[in-house]
Coordinates of C-alpha atoms (C1' of nucleotides) in Angstrom, one line a residue:
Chain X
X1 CA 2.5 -4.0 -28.9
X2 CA 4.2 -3.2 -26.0
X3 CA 6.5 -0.1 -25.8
X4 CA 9.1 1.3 -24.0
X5 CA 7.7 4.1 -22.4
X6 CA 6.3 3.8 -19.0
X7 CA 3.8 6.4 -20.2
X8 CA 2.5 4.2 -22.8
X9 CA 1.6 1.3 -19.8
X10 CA -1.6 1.8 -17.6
X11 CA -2.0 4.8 -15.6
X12 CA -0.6 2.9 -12.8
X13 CA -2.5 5.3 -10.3
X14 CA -6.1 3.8 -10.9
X15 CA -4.4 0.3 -11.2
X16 CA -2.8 0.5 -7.2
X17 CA -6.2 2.0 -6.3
X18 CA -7.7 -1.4 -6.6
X19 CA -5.2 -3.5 -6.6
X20 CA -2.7 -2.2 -3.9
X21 CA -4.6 -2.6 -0.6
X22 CA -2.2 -3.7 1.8
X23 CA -4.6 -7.3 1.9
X24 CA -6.2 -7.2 -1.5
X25 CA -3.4 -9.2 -3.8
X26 CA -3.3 -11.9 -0.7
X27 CA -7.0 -12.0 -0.8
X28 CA -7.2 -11.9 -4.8
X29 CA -4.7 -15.0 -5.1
X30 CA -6.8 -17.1 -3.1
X31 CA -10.3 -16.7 -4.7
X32 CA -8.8 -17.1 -8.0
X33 CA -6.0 -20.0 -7.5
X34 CA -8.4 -21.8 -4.8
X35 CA -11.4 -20.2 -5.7
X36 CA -14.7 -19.7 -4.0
X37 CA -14.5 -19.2 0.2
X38 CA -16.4 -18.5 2.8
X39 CA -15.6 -15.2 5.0
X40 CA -13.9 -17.6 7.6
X41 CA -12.0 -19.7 5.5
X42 CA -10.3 -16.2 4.1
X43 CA -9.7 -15.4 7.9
X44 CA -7.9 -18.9 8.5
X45 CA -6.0 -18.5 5.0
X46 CA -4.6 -15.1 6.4
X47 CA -4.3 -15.3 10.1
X48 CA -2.6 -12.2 10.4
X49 CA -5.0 -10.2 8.9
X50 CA -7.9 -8.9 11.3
X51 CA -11.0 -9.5 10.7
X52 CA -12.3 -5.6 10.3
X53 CA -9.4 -5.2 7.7
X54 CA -10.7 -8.1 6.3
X55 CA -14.2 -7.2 5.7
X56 CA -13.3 -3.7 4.4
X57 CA -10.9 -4.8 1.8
X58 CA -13.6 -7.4 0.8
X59 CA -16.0 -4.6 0.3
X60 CA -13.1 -2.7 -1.7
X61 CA -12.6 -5.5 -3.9
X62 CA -16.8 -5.8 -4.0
X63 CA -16.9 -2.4 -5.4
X64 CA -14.1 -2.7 -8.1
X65 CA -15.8 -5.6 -9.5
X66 CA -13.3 -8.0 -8.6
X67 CA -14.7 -10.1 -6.1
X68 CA -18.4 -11.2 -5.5
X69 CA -20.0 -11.8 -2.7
X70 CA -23.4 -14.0 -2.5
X71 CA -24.8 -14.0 0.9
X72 CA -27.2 -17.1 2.4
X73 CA -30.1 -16.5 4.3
X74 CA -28.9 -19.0 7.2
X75 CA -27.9 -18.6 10.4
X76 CA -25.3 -18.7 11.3
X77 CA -24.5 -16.3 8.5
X78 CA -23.0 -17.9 5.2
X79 CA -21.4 -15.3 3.0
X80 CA -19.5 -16.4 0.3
X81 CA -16.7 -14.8 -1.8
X82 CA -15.4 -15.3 -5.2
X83 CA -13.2 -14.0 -8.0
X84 CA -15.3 -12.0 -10.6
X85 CA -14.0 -13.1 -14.2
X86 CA -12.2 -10.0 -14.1
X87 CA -10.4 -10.9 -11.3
X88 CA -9.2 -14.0 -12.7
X89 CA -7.6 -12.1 -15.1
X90 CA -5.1 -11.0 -12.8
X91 CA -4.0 -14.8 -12.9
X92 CA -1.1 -14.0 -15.6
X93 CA 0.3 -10.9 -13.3
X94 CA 0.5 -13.5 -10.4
X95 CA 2.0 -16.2 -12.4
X96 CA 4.3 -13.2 -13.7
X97 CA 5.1 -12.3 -9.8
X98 CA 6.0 -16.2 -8.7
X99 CA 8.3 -16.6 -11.3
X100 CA 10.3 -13.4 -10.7
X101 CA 10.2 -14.6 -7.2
X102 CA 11.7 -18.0 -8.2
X103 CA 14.3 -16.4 -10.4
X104 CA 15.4 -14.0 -7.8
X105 CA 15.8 -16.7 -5.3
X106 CA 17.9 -18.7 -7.2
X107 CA 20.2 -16.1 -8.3
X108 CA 20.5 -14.3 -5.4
X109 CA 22.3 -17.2 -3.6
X110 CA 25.1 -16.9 -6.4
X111 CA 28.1 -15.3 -5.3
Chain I
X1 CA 5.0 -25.5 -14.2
X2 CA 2.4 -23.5 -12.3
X3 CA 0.1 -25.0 -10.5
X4 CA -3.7 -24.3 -9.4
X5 CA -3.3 -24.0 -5.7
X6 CA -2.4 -20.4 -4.4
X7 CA -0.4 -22.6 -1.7
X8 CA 2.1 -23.5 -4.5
X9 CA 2.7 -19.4 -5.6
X10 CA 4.8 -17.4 -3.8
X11 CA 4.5 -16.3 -0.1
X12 CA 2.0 -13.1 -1.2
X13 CA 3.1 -11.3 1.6
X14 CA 7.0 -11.5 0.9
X15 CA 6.5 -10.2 -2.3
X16 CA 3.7 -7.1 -1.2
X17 CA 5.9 -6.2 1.5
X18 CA 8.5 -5.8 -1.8
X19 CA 6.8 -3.9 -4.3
X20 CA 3.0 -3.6 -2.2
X21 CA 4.0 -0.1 -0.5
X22 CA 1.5 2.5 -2.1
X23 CA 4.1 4.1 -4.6
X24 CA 6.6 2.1 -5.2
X25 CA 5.2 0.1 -8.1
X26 CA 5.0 4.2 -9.5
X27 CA 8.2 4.5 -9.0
X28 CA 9.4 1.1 -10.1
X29 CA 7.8 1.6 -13.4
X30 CA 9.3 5.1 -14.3
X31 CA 12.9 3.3 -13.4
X32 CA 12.2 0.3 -15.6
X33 CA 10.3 1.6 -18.4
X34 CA 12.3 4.7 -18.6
X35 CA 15.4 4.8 -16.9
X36 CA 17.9 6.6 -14.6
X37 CA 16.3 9.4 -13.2
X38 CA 16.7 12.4 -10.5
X39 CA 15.3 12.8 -7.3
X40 CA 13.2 15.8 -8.9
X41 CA 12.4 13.9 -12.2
X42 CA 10.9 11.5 -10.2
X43 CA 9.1 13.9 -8.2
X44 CA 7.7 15.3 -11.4
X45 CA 6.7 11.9 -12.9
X46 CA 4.8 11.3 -9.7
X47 CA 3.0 14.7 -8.7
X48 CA 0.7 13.3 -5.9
X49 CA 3.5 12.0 -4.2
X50 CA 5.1 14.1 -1.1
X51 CA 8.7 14.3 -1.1
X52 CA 9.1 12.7 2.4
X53 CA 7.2 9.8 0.8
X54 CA 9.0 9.9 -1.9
X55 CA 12.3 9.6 0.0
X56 CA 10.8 6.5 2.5
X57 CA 9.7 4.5 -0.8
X58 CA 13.3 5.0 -2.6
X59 CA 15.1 4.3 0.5
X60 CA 12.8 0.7 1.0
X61 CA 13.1 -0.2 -2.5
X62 CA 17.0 0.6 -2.2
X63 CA 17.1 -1.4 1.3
X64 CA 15.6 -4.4 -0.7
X65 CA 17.8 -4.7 -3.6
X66 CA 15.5 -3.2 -6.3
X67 CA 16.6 0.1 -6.7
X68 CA 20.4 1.4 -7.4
X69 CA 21.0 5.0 -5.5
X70 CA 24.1 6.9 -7.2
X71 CA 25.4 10.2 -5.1
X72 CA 27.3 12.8 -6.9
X73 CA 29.2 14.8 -4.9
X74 CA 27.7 18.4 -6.4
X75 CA 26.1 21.4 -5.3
X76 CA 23.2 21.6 -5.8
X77 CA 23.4 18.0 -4.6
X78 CA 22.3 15.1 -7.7
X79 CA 21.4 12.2 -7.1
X80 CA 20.3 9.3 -9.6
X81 CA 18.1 6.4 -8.7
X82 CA 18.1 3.5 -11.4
X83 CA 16.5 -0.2 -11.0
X84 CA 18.8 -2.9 -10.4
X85 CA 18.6 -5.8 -12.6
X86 CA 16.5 -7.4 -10.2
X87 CA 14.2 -4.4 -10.3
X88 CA 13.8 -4.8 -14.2
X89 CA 13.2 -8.3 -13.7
X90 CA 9.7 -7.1 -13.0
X91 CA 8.6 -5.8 -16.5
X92 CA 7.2 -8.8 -17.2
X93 CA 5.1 -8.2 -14.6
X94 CA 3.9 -4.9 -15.3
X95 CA 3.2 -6.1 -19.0
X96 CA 1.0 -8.6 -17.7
X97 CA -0.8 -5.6 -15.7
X98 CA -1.0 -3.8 -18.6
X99 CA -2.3 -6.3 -21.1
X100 CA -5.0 -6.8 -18.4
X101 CA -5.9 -3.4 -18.1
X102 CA -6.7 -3.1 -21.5
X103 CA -8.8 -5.9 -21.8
X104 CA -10.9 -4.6 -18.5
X105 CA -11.3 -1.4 -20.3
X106 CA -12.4 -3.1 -23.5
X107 CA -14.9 -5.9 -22.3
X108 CA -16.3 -3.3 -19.6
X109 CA -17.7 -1.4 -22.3
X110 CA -20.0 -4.0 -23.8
X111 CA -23.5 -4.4 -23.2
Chain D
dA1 C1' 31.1 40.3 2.0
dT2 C1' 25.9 39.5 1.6
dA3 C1' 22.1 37.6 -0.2
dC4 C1' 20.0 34.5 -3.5
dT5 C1' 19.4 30.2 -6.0
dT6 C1' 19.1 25.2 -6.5
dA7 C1' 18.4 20.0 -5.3
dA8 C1' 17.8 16.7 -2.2
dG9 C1' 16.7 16.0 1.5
dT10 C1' 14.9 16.3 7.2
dA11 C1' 11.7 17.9 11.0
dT12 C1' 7.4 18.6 12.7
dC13 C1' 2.8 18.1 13.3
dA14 C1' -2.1 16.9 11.5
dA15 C1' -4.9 13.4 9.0
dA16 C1' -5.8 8.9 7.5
dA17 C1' -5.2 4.0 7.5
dC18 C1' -4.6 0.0 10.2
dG19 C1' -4.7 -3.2 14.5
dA20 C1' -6.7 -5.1 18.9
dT21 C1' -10.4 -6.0 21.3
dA22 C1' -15.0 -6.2 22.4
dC23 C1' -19.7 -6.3 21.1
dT24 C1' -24.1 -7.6 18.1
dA25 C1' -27.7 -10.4 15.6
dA26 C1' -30.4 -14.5 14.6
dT27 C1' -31.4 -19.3 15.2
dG28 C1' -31.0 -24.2 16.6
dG29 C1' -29.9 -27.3 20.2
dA30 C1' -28.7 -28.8 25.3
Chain Z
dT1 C1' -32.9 -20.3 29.4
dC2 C1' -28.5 -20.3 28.0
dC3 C1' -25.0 -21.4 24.8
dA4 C1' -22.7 -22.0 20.3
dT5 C1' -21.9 -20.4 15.7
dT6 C1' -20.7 -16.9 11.8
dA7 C1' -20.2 -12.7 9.8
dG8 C1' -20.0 -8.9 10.8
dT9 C1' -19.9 -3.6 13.5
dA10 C1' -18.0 -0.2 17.2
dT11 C1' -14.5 1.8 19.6
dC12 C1' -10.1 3.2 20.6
dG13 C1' -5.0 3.2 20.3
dT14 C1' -1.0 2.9 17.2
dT15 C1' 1.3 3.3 12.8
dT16 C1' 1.6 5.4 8.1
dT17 C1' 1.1 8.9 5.3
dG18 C1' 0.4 13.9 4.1
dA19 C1' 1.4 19.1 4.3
dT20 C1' 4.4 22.4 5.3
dA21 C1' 8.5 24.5 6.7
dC22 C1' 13.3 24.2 7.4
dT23 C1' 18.4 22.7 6.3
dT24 C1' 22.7 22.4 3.7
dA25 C1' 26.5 23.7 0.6
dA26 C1' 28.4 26.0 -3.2
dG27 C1' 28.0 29.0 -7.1
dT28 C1' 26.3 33.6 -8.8
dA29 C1' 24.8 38.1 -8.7
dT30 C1' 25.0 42.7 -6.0

DNA sequence: ATACTTAAGTATCAAAACGATACTAATGGA
DNA sequence: TCCATTAGTATCGTTTTGATACTTAAGTAT
């Protein structure tokens, strides 16, 4: 299935082109763990991000098919954003991530 | 074990901060998939990458535990960078990016 | 002795990405 | 008429990244 060549994985290249934005995974967990938001509730999720960054990396996301975007003919404006099915399959590499993360923390506090 | 809300995953930006820098999941690969390597195998592996780049990522990934730097005291100077055990602890991760690579590439195809 | 080679860097400056701040548009309500 | 609201865009300064050249130290050839 898998082997052991890092050749043999995905040309990780093309894969940190869409995925490696310095927002996008932030951005990415929240649409697919808490699912659909509105451009301001992303901006309140990440405070430190601003909000220029944030539309752009939207609009990257857009573009790779990861994220959609449905916009509402109200004002004041109502754009919404959600995880694409592809995007939720990044779910496994993010449960993948947290548990490194856990195991890490726990055994970096042995002596 | 996991649960639904991206509040209950890891802080996002601890971990990008980590592993988010443009080429250091590149490099992290080559070291976990395929070992030790030089400062010019590396180089090779990665063409696009500058060598001042190169040097920054290595010297971050070292800084935060994931990378192992070995200096042999030579001329012409060698020097080996290997990932730590912590480093490796990410091939699950990669797999996971893998696995849904190929599934994009499959499904994307269809009609 | 002098010059050349090699590997892993550093130094320097230009280009691109990112951040902070201010501004815009459209409508309903005071 | 003026203000509030939301999702942006415009502009400009700072920080990262890229391209290129230079450095260092010992062995090897001349």
């Amino acid at each position: 299935m898998h082997d052991k060549s890092s050749s043999n994985l995905c040309p990780a290249p093309l894969v940190f082109a869409m995925i490696g934005g310095k927002w996008k995974l932030s951005i990415l967990q929240i649409l697919i763990f808490d699912g659909t938001k509105r451009f301001g509730e992303l901006r309140k999720a990440i405070p430190e991000i601003t909000q220029t960054m944030l539309t752009k990396q939207l609009r990257d996301l857009e573009r790779d098919g990861l994220v959609e975007r449905v916009v509402y003919a109200e004002v004041p404006p109502k754009v919404e954003y959600s995880a694409t099915e592809d995007g939720v399959g990044l779910m496994p590499v993010f449960k993948e991530m947290h548990t490194w993360w856990e195991a890490r923390k726990s055994w970096s506090k042995a002596p």
